[in-house]
Amino acid sequence: MSGRTFSVILLPTAECNVACEYCFEFKEPHRLSLENLPAMTKSILDHMDQEDFAECEIYWQGGEAMIMGPAWYVKAKELMDTAAEGRGRKFVHLLQTNLIGYSSEWNDVLFDMFDGSLGTSMDYPNLHRKMFSGSAEKYTETWRARLDEARSAGIRVGVIAVLHQGSLDVGAEAFYRYYVDELGIDDFQVNTPFPGGPANEAETEFQLDTTELSFFLGELFDVWMKEGFGKGVELGPFDALINHFSGKPARLPCIWKENCSNQFISVDSKGTVAQCDCWVTSYPDHYFGNIFSEPDLSRMLSESSARKEFVERPGKLVEDEDCLSCRFLSICHGGCPVRTFTALGTMNAKDPYCEVYKVVFGRAETYGGELRRIKHSPALEPV
Amino acid sequence: MVPLPYLSAEEADPLTEDPFVLVARNALELCRWLAVESPGLQWIQVENLLDEPEVWATAARKGNDVALDVIVSDPAAQYAAIYRLVDVRNVRPVRVTIPVAEGFLKSLRLAVSVHLPVRLLPGQPGPKAISELEEALEYYLHDPMVEVPVEFFHSMLAQARGGSGPDLWVVTEQDPDVFALPDWTSPEEVGFVDQHFKQLEAAGAECVTCPWKVVCRGYFKFPDPEYSCAGIIPLFDRIGQAGAELKKDLATFEAANVGASAGAIDKNS
């Protein structure tokens, strides 16, 4: 059996308990039933057999994943893991949640199923994540309370921050201090935004000037290296890039993989299969198929004309764009298809954040090189 | 020494324990040999299949562990197809072999960018290919993003920094005394490279005074002994210079290490 890992971003519901302004997902009251889960599990396991994947990471997202309730996950885990074990395969479960619905009732399942950790999201400043009441302040207050409760229970919490104009306006230093000093977070990640899905008023806040964004990320990199790197603060994707450039094993984010189409898919509660959660919730023209009506997942993926476009994208980019002459091709491969599609209406172009990435890569290369030199410099060995 | 035979799918016997290289020229042959456990099989040389995506999807599933040497027959046109090897690389060793012809640098860059080791087959390159070879060498020597070996540069650099090693015929796996290549057309005599080089010396070829004759052994004078090495010698000079720089840097580093260790002992004593 190969050591390759396959990943499924599984959306058990399209429902959500909050009303973030910039959400790209199409919300509807639909949940994955435990009656349908065995069929979905079988399709995934059949595909793992076919492609010889030993392990499958299940990224539980939504909608809001916690809407399903802890008891649902207990049964889902039992059902999926038993089926996998019977076929010599393994599921690894990971949870991404807005935390708003967290309570101590989740702790058992968080430890049993998710290895005592979860991922959540918070932006700084929070202007656009809102409760249904319309208040961002209330959202932040509730989220912080849940964060504290979860951490008090021993849950490890990683945070994703989506950058918006307000983040750039407050600057990198204040941004970093909010997460690390004010929240006490030692594992967070910054995502570049993309105004996908249905048009909404907040979109302009997420259409960032690339020069301004580059400057912000460069400064954030500097602040993290100066204050966080040596103290064990993990800040993605900078930490993965530093590992790469300092000669350590690195798991770069999906936007910079050689070809995301070979590594994961997303499946929603109705069984819709697409490349990732962004595609499955926002772009019906790019669906690969439906896992309930086409249970042979391997066949669906190999025959889907929509997926073929993803598979062929990196090759097209080196033919049609200037990626082949870029010295960072090996860690970028043209960037993210959905960011490109959202900005340009086609995925067969390089990522609109290309110049931003180059700044970040350049920073990482410089710092990584310095770390290598320090590591090998006899003059700096402790005596 | 018995040369390693390159056998076609018709000639090869999966049960033999004698070492051999299987040459797969169509999808059926490759898929069949990926599924068998053959004790003598050293690797599979894959020819003319880069344009068939389904083959690579099959090769990315586990099957056996056998390594693949994928020939990029038209490197100026087929470079984008190298992306098809990414998943294959995750389950078995994969190397790409690229003939040095105009436009080969595209294939080299892409192979390196997806972390595939490369074997360049220089042959007797024309001016444009030599110009690309110079660019390729600088890329290999000085771009820190290059993390895989690019032969023949790699072995030549290792020798230039003071090591010993095989000549260019062996490094490129084209010495008929070591590799019984399927398309070899010269007289099947033992000691081909020695004989070839002696003939060049006897004819007063530029090899006689060439500083790189020990590692080259007349490689670039075959098949046309009149081929001018005017563009090749500076390339080897550059490798030699880089090897010397590397050797000096390593010596400086080691000396500093010794000094630092001694200092550390002094301070602790």
PDB file of N, CA and C in Angstrom, chain A residues 227-314:
ATOM      1  N   GLU A 227       9.658  38.023  16.835  1.00  0.00           N
ATOM      2  CA  GLU A 227       9.038  37.846  18.151  1.00  0.00           C
ATOM      3  C   GLU A 227       8.407  36.475  18.398  1.00  0.00           C
ATOM      4  N   GLY A 228       8.068  35.793  17.319  1.00  0.00           N
ATOM      5  CA  GLY A 228       7.324  34.553  17.514  1.00  0.00           C
ATOM      6  C   GLY A 228       8.043  33.283  17.134  1.00  0.00           C
ATOM      7  N   PHE A 229       8.859  33.348  16.091  1.00  0.00           N
ATOM      8  CA  PHE A 229       9.474  32.137  15.544  1.00  0.00           C
ATOM      9  C   PHE A 229      10.273  31.366  16.591  1.00  0.00           C
ATOM     10  N   GLY A 230      11.122  32.073  17.302  1.00  0.00           N
ATOM     11  CA  GLY A 230      11.979  31.421  18.295  1.00  0.00           C
ATOM     12  C   GLY A 230      11.240  30.996  19.550  1.00  0.00           C
ATOM     13  N   LYS A 231       9.989  31.456  19.675  1.00  0.00           N
ATOM     14  CA  LYS A 231       9.214  31.117  20.877  1.00  0.00           C
ATOM     15  C   LYS A 231       8.151  30.073  20.597  1.00  0.00           C
ATOM     16  N   GLY A 232       8.212  29.481  19.430  1.00  0.00           N
ATOM     17  CA  GLY A 232       7.290  28.392  19.121  1.00  0.00           C
ATOM     18  C   GLY A 232       5.942  28.822  18.585  1.00  0.00           C
ATOM     19  N   VAL A 233       5.794  30.093  18.238  1.00  0.00           N
ATOM     20  CA  VAL A 233       4.526  30.527  17.629  1.00  0.00           C
ATOM     21  C   VAL A 233       4.506  30.061  16.172  1.00  0.00           C
ATOM     22  N   GLU A 234       3.453  29.341  15.810  1.00  0.00           N
ATOM     23  CA  GLU A 234       3.324  28.879  14.432  1.00  0.00           C
ATOM     24  C   GLU A 234       2.415  29.842  13.676  1.00  0.00           C
ATOM     25  N   LEU A 235       2.919  30.356  12.581  1.00  0.00           N
ATOM     26  CA  LEU A 235       2.133  31.279  11.763  1.00  0.00           C
ATOM     27  C   LEU A 235       2.194  30.813  10.314  1.00  0.00           C
ATOM     28  N   GLY A 236       1.089  30.237   9.881  1.00  0.00           N
ATOM     29  CA  GLY A 236       1.021  29.738   8.511  1.00  0.00           C
ATOM     30  C   GLY A 236       0.636  30.842   7.544  1.00  0.00           C
ATOM     31  N   PRO A 237       1.113  30.789   6.315  1.00  0.00           N
ATOM     32  CA  PRO A 237       1.981  29.760   5.741  1.00  0.00           C
ATOM     33  C   PRO A 237       3.466  30.035   5.926  1.00  0.00           C
ATOM     34  N   PHE A 238       3.787  31.071   6.713  1.00  0.00           N
ATOM     35  CA  PHE A 238       5.202  31.423   6.854  1.00  0.00           C
ATOM     36  C   PHE A 238       6.011  30.266   7.454  1.00  0.00           C
ATOM     37  N   ASP A 239       5.422  29.568   8.450  1.00  0.00           N
ATOM     38  CA  ASP A 239       6.183  28.505   9.108  1.00  0.00           C
ATOM     39  C   ASP A 239       6.545  27.380   8.136  1.00  0.00           C
ATOM     40  N   ALA A 240       5.591  27.027   7.272  1.00  0.00           N
ATOM     41  CA  ALA A 240       5.883  25.978   6.285  1.00  0.00           C
ATOM     42  C   ALA A 240       6.961  26.447   5.310  1.00  0.00           C
ATOM     43  N   LEU A 241       6.906  27.711   4.935  1.00  0.00           N
ATOM     44  CA  LEU A 241       7.917  28.234   4.008  1.00  0.00           C
ATOM     45  C   LEU A 241       9.295  28.285   4.658  1.00  0.00           C
ATOM     46  N   ILE A 242       9.324  28.667   5.918  1.00  0.00           N
ATOM     47  CA  ILE A 242      10.609  28.677   6.630  1.00  0.00           C
ATOM     48  C   ILE A 242      11.177  27.264   6.708  1.00  0.00           C
ATOM     49  N   ASN A 243      10.317  26.301   6.999  1.00  0.00           N
ATOM     50  CA  ASN A 243      10.785  24.908   7.003  1.00  0.00           C
ATOM     51  C   ASN A 243      11.367  24.543   5.641  1.00  0.00           C
ATOM     52  N   HIS A 244      10.645  24.915   4.595  1.00  0.00           N
ATOM     53  CA  HIS A 244      11.111  24.579   3.251  1.00  0.00           C
ATOM     54  C   HIS A 244      12.485  25.196   2.983  1.00  0.00           C
ATOM     55  N   PHE A 245      12.608  26.487   3.265  1.00  0.00           N
ATOM     56  CA  PHE A 245      13.844  27.173   2.899  1.00  0.00           C
ATOM     57  C   PHE A 245      14.990  26.917   3.885  1.00  0.00           C
ATOM     58  N   SER A 246      14.688  26.329   5.024  1.00  0.00           N
ATOM     59  CA  SER A 246      15.789  25.991   5.925  1.00  0.00           C
ATOM     60  C   SER A 246      16.107  24.500   5.876  1.00  0.00           C
ATOM     61  N   GLY A 247      15.534  23.834   4.881  1.00  0.00           N
ATOM     62  CA  GLY A 247      15.912  22.451   4.623  1.00  0.00           C
ATOM     63  C   GLY A 247      15.187  21.412   5.443  1.00  0.00           C
ATOM     64  N   LYS A 248      14.055  21.800   6.040  1.00  0.00           N
ATOM     65  CA  LYS A 248      13.278  20.829   6.814  1.00  0.00           C
ATOM     66  C   LYS A 248      12.068  20.373   5.999  1.00  0.00           C
ATOM     67  N   PRO A 249      11.475  19.227   6.372  1.00  0.00           N
ATOM     68  CA  PRO A 249      10.251  18.811   5.685  1.00  0.00           C
ATOM     69  C   PRO A 249       9.167  19.876   5.870  1.00  0.00           C
ATOM     70  N   ALA A 250       8.467  20.179   4.801  1.00  0.00           N
ATOM     71  CA  ALA A 250       7.462  21.250   4.874  1.00  0.00           C
ATOM     72  C   ALA A 250       6.175  20.804   4.202  1.00  0.00           C
ATOM     73  N   ARG A 251       5.068  21.128   4.838  1.00  0.00           N
ATOM     74  CA  ARG A 251       3.781  20.860   4.213  1.00  0.00           C
ATOM     75  C   ARG A 251       3.183  22.205   3.806  1.00  0.00           C
ATOM     76  N   LEU A 252       3.387  22.539   2.553  1.00  0.00           N
ATOM     77  CA  LEU A 252       2.911  23.824   2.054  1.00  0.00           C
ATOM     78  C   LEU A 252       1.397  23.780   1.885  1.00  0.00           C
ATOM     79  N   PRO A 253       0.738  24.933   1.974  1.00  0.00           N
ATOM     80  CA  PRO A 253      -0.724  24.938   1.837  1.00  0.00           C
ATOM     81  C   PRO A 253      -1.177  24.541   0.438  1.00  0.00           C
ATOM     82  N   CYS A 254      -2.448  24.173   0.351  1.00  0.00           N
ATOM     83  CA  CYS A 254      -2.979  23.631  -0.903  1.00  0.00           C
ATOM     84  C   CYS A 254      -2.829  24.589  -2.071  1.00  0.00           C
ATOM     85  N   ILE A 255      -2.829  25.888  -1.809  1.00  0.00           N
ATOM     86  CA  ILE A 255      -2.757  26.841  -2.925  1.00  0.00           C
ATOM     87  C   ILE A 255      -1.440  26.748  -3.674  1.00  0.00           C
ATOM     88  N   TRP A 256      -0.433  26.144  -3.056  1.00  0.00           N
ATOM     89  CA  TRP A 256       0.889  26.070  -3.692  1.00  0.00           C
ATOM     90  C   TRP A 256       1.308  24.631  -4.017  1.00  0.00           C
ATOM     91  N   LYS A 257       0.360  23.718  -4.035  1.00  0.00           N
ATOM     92  CA  LYS A 257       0.687  22.332  -4.383  1.00  0.00           C
ATOM     93  C   LYS A 257       0.880  22.203  -5.900  1.00  0.00           C
ATOM     94  N   GLU A 258       1.622  21.152  -6.287  1.00  0.00           N
ATOM     95  CA  GLU A 258       1.822  20.918  -7.723  1.00  0.00           C
ATOM     96  C   GLU A 258       0.489  20.809  -8.433  1.00  0.00           C
ATOM     97  N   ASN A 259      -0.439  20.119  -7.785  1.00  0.00           N
ATOM     98  CA  ASN A 259      -1.751  19.970  -8.402  1.00  0.00           C
ATOM     99  C   ASN A 259      -2.751  19.543  -7.333  1.00  0.00           C
ATOM    100  N   CYS A 260      -3.580  20.484  -6.909  1.00  0.00           N
ATOM    101  CA  CYS A 260      -4.509  20.168  -5.823  1.00  0.00           C
ATOM    102  C   CYS A 260      -5.506  19.079  -6.232  1.00  0.00           C
ATOM    103  N   SER A 261      -5.724  18.921  -7.536  1.00  0.00           N
ATOM    104  CA  SER A 261      -6.740  17.962  -7.977  1.00  0.00           C
ATOM    105  C   SER A 261      -6.386  16.530  -7.621  1.00  0.00           C
ATOM    106  N   ASN A 262      -5.103  16.257  -7.425  1.00  0.00           N
ATOM    107  CA  ASN A 262      -4.693  14.887  -7.123  1.00  0.00           C
ATOM    108  C   ASN A 262      -4.677  14.604  -5.635  1.00  0.00           C
ATOM    109  N   GLN A 263      -4.998  15.605  -4.821  1.00  0.00           N
ATOM    110  CA  GLN A 263      -4.778  15.424  -3.393  1.00  0.00           C
ATOM    111  C   GLN A 263      -6.040  15.486  -2.556  1.00  0.00           C
ATOM    112  N   PHE A 264      -7.047  16.191  -3.036  1.00  0.00           N
ATOM    113  CA  PHE A 264      -8.273  16.250  -2.236  1.00  0.00           C
ATOM    114  C   PHE A 264      -9.480  16.572  -3.101  1.00  0.00           C
ATOM    115  N   ILE A 265     -10.635  16.332  -2.501  1.00  0.00           N
ATOM    116  CA  ILE A 265     -11.909  16.741  -3.084  1.00  0.00           C
ATOM    117  C   ILE A 265     -12.755  17.296  -1.943  1.00  0.00           C
ATOM    118  N   SER A 266     -13.873  17.868  -2.300  1.00  0.00           N
ATOM    119  CA  SER A 266     -14.832  18.271  -1.279  1.00  0.00           C
ATOM    120  C   SER A 266     -16.185  17.639  -1.611  1.00  0.00           C
ATOM    121  N   VAL A 267     -16.881  17.225  -0.567  1.00  0.00           N
ATOM    122  CA  VAL A 267     -18.206  16.633  -0.738  1.00  0.00           C
ATOM    123  C   VAL A 267     -19.161  17.350   0.212  1.00  0.00           C
ATOM    124  N   ASP A 268     -20.305  17.782  -0.306  1.00  0.00           N
ATOM    125  CA  ASP A 268     -21.249  18.465   0.587  1.00  0.00           C
ATOM    126  C   ASP A 268     -22.325  17.494   1.081  1.00  0.00           C
ATOM    127  N   SER A 269     -23.259  18.013   1.860  1.00  0.00           N
ATOM    128  CA  SER A 269     -24.246  17.157   2.519  1.00  0.00           C
ATOM    129  C   SER A 269     -25.177  16.468   1.525  1.00  0.00           C
ATOM    130  N   LYS A 270     -25.285  17.030   0.329  1.00  0.00           N
ATOM    131  CA  LYS A 270     -26.131  16.403  -0.689  1.00  0.00           C
ATOM    132  C   LYS A 270     -25.361  15.399  -1.544  1.00  0.00           C
ATOM    133  N   GLY A 271     -24.063  15.278  -1.274  1.00  0.00           N
ATOM    134  CA  GLY A 271     -23.240  14.342  -2.043  1.00  0.00           C
ATOM    135  C   GLY A 271     -22.543  14.980  -3.224  1.00  0.00           C
ATOM    136  N   THR A 272     -22.691  16.288  -3.380  1.00  0.00           N
ATOM    137  CA  THR A 272     -22.034  16.971  -4.489  1.00  0.00           C
ATOM    138  C   THR A 272     -20.521  16.918  -4.306  1.00  0.00           C
ATOM    139  N   VAL A 273     -19.823  16.570  -5.371  1.00  0.00           N
ATOM    140  CA  VAL A 273     -18.366  16.473  -5.321  1.00  0.00           C
ATOM    141  C   VAL A 273     -17.761  17.577  -6.185  1.00  0.00           C
ATOM    142  N   ALA A 274     -16.810  18.297  -5.618  1.00  0.00           N
ATOM    143  CA  ALA A 274     -16.086  19.320  -6.377  1.00  0.00           C
ATOM    144  C   ALA A 274     -14.671  19.398  -5.829  1.00  0.00           C
ATOM    145  N   GLN A 275     -13.892  20.325  -6.365  1.00  0.00           N
ATOM    146  CA  GLN A 275     -12.474  20.352  -6.013  1.00  0.00           C
ATOM    147  C   GLN A 275     -12.238  20.670  -4.532  1.00  0.00           C
ATOM    148  N   CYS A 276     -12.844  21.756  -4.047  1.00  0.00           N
ATOM    149  CA  CYS A 276     -12.697  22.083  -2.629  1.00  0.00           C
ATOM    150  C   CYS A 276     -13.970  22.746  -2.143  1.00  0.00           C
ATOM    151  N   ASP A 277     -13.989  23.113  -0.871  1.00  0.00           N
ATOM    152  CA  ASP A 277     -15.207  23.699  -0.304  1.00  0.00           C
ATOM    153  C   ASP A 277     -15.623  24.968  -1.041  1.00  0.00           C
ATOM    154  N   CYS A 278     -14.641  25.718  -1.539  1.00  0.00           N
ATOM    155  CA  CYS A 278     -14.966  26.952  -2.265  1.00  0.00           C
ATOM    156  C   CYS A 278     -15.763  26.640  -3.525  1.00  0.00           C
ATOM    157  N   TRP A 279     -15.364  25.591  -4.230  1.00  0.00           N
ATOM    158  CA  TRP A 279     -16.049  25.229  -5.473  1.00  0.00           C
ATOM    159  C   TRP A 279     -17.395  24.577  -5.189  1.00  0.00           C
ATOM    160  N   VAL A 280     -17.440  23.709  -4.175  1.00  0.00           N
ATOM    161  CA  VAL A 280     -18.671  22.941  -3.948  1.00  0.00           C
ATOM    162  C   VAL A 280     -19.797  23.836  -3.423  1.00  0.00           C
ATOM    163  N   THR A 281     -19.415  24.934  -2.784  1.00  0.00           N
ATOM    164  CA  THR A 281     -20.449  25.807  -2.226  1.00  0.00           C
ATOM    165  C   THR A 281     -20.785  26.983  -3.138  1.00  0.00           C
ATOM    166  N   SER A 282     -19.987  27.206  -4.166  1.00  0.00           N
ATOM    167  CA  SER A 282     -20.159  28.453  -4.914  1.00  0.00           C
ATOM    168  C   SER A 282     -20.285  28.319  -6.423  1.00  0.00           C
ATOM    169  N   TYR A 283     -19.725  27.271  -7.003  1.00  0.00           N
ATOM    170  CA  TYR A 283     -19.638  27.241  -8.463  1.00  0.00           C
ATOM    171  C   TYR A 283     -20.176  25.925  -9.042  1.00  0.00           C
ATOM    172  N   PRO A 284     -21.492  25.825  -9.219  1.00  0.00           N
ATOM    173  CA  PRO A 284     -22.113  24.587  -9.698  1.00  0.00           C
ATOM    174  C   PRO A 284     -21.604  24.117 -11.065  1.00  0.00           C
ATOM    175  N   ASP A 285     -21.150  25.063 -11.901  1.00  0.00           N
ATOM    176  CA  ASP A 285     -20.665  24.654 -13.224  1.00  0.00           C
ATOM    177  C   ASP A 285     -19.399  23.814 -13.144  1.00  0.00           C
ATOM    178  N   HIS A 286     -18.794  23.787 -11.972  1.00  0.00           N
ATOM    179  CA  HIS A 286     -17.532  23.052 -11.839  1.00  0.00           C
ATOM    180  C   HIS A 286     -17.656  21.831 -10.929  1.00  0.00           C
ATOM    181  N   TYR A 287     -18.885  21.369 -10.738  1.00  0.00           N
ATOM    182  CA  TYR A 287     -19.071  20.139  -9.962  1.00  0.00           C
ATOM    183  C   TYR A 287     -18.525  18.935 -10.741  1.00  0.00           C
ATOM    184  N   PHE A 288     -17.961  17.985 -10.007  1.00  0.00           N
ATOM    185  CA  PHE A 288     -17.474  16.752 -10.637  1.00  0.00           C
ATOM    186  C   PHE A 288     -18.588  15.719 -10.775  1.00  0.00           C
ATOM    187  N   GLY A 289     -19.564  15.760  -9.878  1.00  0.00           N
ATOM    188  CA  GLY A 289     -20.654  14.772  -9.914  1.00  0.00           C
ATOM    189  C   GLY A 289     -21.297  14.677  -8.542  1.00  0.00           C
ATOM    190  N   ASN A 290     -22.068  13.617  -8.348  1.00  0.00           N
ATOM    191  CA  ASN A 290     -22.716  13.402  -7.054  1.00  0.00           C
ATOM    192  C   ASN A 290     -22.427  11.993  -6.564  1.00  0.00           C
ATOM    193  N   ILE A 291     -21.935  11.909  -5.358  1.00  0.00           N
ATOM    194  CA  ILE A 291     -21.436  10.635  -4.835  1.00  0.00           C
ATOM    195  C   ILE A 291     -22.590   9.654  -4.564  1.00  0.00           C
ATOM    196  N   PHE A 292     -23.804  10.165  -4.387  1.00  0.00           N
ATOM    197  CA  PHE A 292     -24.940   9.269  -4.148  1.00  0.00           C
ATOM    198  C   PHE A 292     -25.515   8.726  -5.465  1.00  0.00           C
ATOM    199  N   SER A 293     -25.512   9.550  -6.486  1.00  0.00           N
ATOM    200  CA  SER A 293     -26.033   9.054  -7.767  1.00  0.00           C
ATOM    201  C   SER A 293     -24.949   8.391  -8.606  1.00  0.00           C
ATOM    202  N   GLU A 294     -23.663   8.709  -8.310  1.00  0.00           N
ATOM    203  CA  GLU A 294     -22.541   8.075  -9.021  1.00  0.00           C
ATOM    204  C   GLU A 294     -21.571   7.532  -7.973  1.00  0.00           C
ATOM    205  N   PRO A 295     -21.901   6.391  -7.356  1.00  0.00           N
ATOM    206  CA  PRO A 295     -21.097   5.919  -6.226  1.00  0.00           C
ATOM    207  C   PRO A 295     -19.659   5.530  -6.573  1.00  0.00           C
ATOM    208  N   ASP A 296     -19.367   5.298  -7.854  1.00  0.00           N
ATOM    209  CA  ASP A 296     -17.986   4.981  -8.226  1.00  0.00           C
ATOM    210  C   ASP A 296     -17.207   6.289  -8.327  1.00  0.00           C
ATOM    211  N   LEU A 297     -16.632   6.689  -7.183  1.00  0.00           N
ATOM    212  CA  LEU A 297     -15.946   7.977  -7.099  1.00  0.00           C
ATOM    213  C   LEU A 297     -14.730   8.028  -8.027  1.00  0.00           C
ATOM    214  N   SER A 298     -13.993   6.920  -8.091  1.00  0.00           N
ATOM    215  CA  SER A 298     -12.797   6.900  -8.953  1.00  0.00           C
ATOM    216  C   SER A 298     -13.183   7.167 -10.398  1.00  0.00           C
ATOM    217  N   ARG A 299     -14.266   6.537 -10.811  1.00  0.00           N
ATOM    218  CA  ARG A 299     -14.712   6.722 -12.186  1.00  0.00           C
ATOM    219  C   ARG A 299     -15.180   8.167 -12.405  1.00  0.00           C
ATOM    220  N   MET A 300     -15.921   8.679 -11.422  1.00  0.00           N
ATOM    221  CA  MET A 300     -16.393  10.060 -11.534  1.00  0.00           C
ATOM    222  C   MET A 300     -15.205  11.005 -11.719  1.00  0.00           C
ATOM    223  N   LEU A 301     -14.179  10.817 -10.884  1.00  0.00           N
ATOM    224  CA  LEU A 301     -13.036  11.728 -10.938  1.00  0.00           C
ATOM    225  C   LEU A 301     -12.250  11.573 -12.239  1.00  0.00           C
ATOM    226  N   SER A 302     -12.163  10.342 -12.724  1.00  0.00           N
ATOM    227  CA  SER A 302     -11.378  10.147 -13.946  1.00  0.00           C
ATOM    228  C   SER A 302     -12.133  10.613 -15.190  1.00  0.00           C
ATOM    229  N   GLU A 303     -13.462  10.629 -15.118  1.00  0.00           N
ATOM    230  CA  GLU A 303     -14.237  10.974 -16.319  1.00  0.00           C
ATOM    231  C   GLU A 303     -14.774  12.398 -16.302  1.00  0.00           C
ATOM    232  N   SER A 304     -14.725  13.056 -15.170  1.00  0.00           N
ATOM    233  CA  SER A 304     -15.308  14.397 -15.067  1.00  0.00           C
ATOM    234  C   SER A 304     -14.555  15.409 -15.938  1.00  0.00           C
ATOM    235  N   SER A 305     -15.274  16.042 -16.838  1.00  0.00           N
ATOM    236  CA  SER A 305     -14.631  17.060 -17.668  1.00  0.00           C
ATOM    237  C   SER A 305     -14.291  18.291 -16.832  1.00  0.00           C
ATOM    238  N   ALA A 306     -15.101  18.546 -15.790  1.00  0.00           N
ATOM    239  CA  ALA A 306     -14.808  19.689 -14.913  1.00  0.00           C
ATOM    240  C   ALA A 306     -13.482  19.459 -14.183  1.00  0.00           C
ATOM    241  N   ARG A 307     -13.260  18.227 -13.733  1.00  0.00           N
ATOM    242  CA  ARG A 307     -12.021  17.947 -13.007  1.00  0.00           C
ATOM    243  C   ARG A 307     -10.808  17.983 -13.938  1.00  0.00           C
ATOM    244  N   LYS A 308     -11.035  17.601 -15.187  1.00  0.00           N
ATOM    245  CA  LYS A 308      -9.934  17.582 -16.144  1.00  0.00           C
ATOM    246  C   LYS A 308      -9.277  18.974 -16.235  1.00  0.00           C
ATOM    247  N   GLU A 309     -10.118  20.008 -16.122  1.00  0.00           N
ATOM    248  CA  GLU A 309      -9.590  21.367 -16.193  1.00  0.00           C
ATOM    249  C   GLU A 309      -8.618  21.637 -15.032  1.00  0.00           C
ATOM    250  N   PHE A 310      -8.958  21.098 -13.858  1.00  0.00           N
ATOM    251  CA  PHE A 310      -8.056  21.253 -12.704  1.00  0.00           C
ATOM    252  C   PHE A 310      -6.761  20.474 -12.925  1.00  0.00           C
ATOM    253  N   VAL A 311      -6.909  19.236 -13.409  1.00  0.00           N
ATOM    254  CA  VAL A 311      -5.748  18.368 -13.605  1.00  0.00           C
ATOM    255  C   VAL A 311      -4.764  19.018 -14.580  1.00  0.00           C
ATOM    256  N   GLU A 312      -5.302  19.627 -15.611  1.00  0.00           N
ATOM    257  CA  GLU A 312      -4.434  20.149 -16.669  1.00  0.00           C
ATOM    258  C   GLU A 312      -3.953  21.573 -16.409  1.00  0.00           C
ATOM    259  N   ARG A 313      -4.503  22.212 -15.376  1.00  0.00           N
ATOM    260  CA  ARG A 313      -4.177  23.627 -15.149  1.00  0.00           C
ATOM    261  C   ARG A 313      -2.673  23.915 -15.010  1.00  0.00           C
ATOM    262  N   PRO A 314      -1.921  23.204 -14.141  1.00  0.00           N
ATOM    263  CA  PRO A 314      -0.506  23.556 -13.987  1.00  0.00           C
ATOM    264  C   PRO A 314       0.264  23.453 -15.309  1.00  0.00           C
TER     265      PRO A 314
END
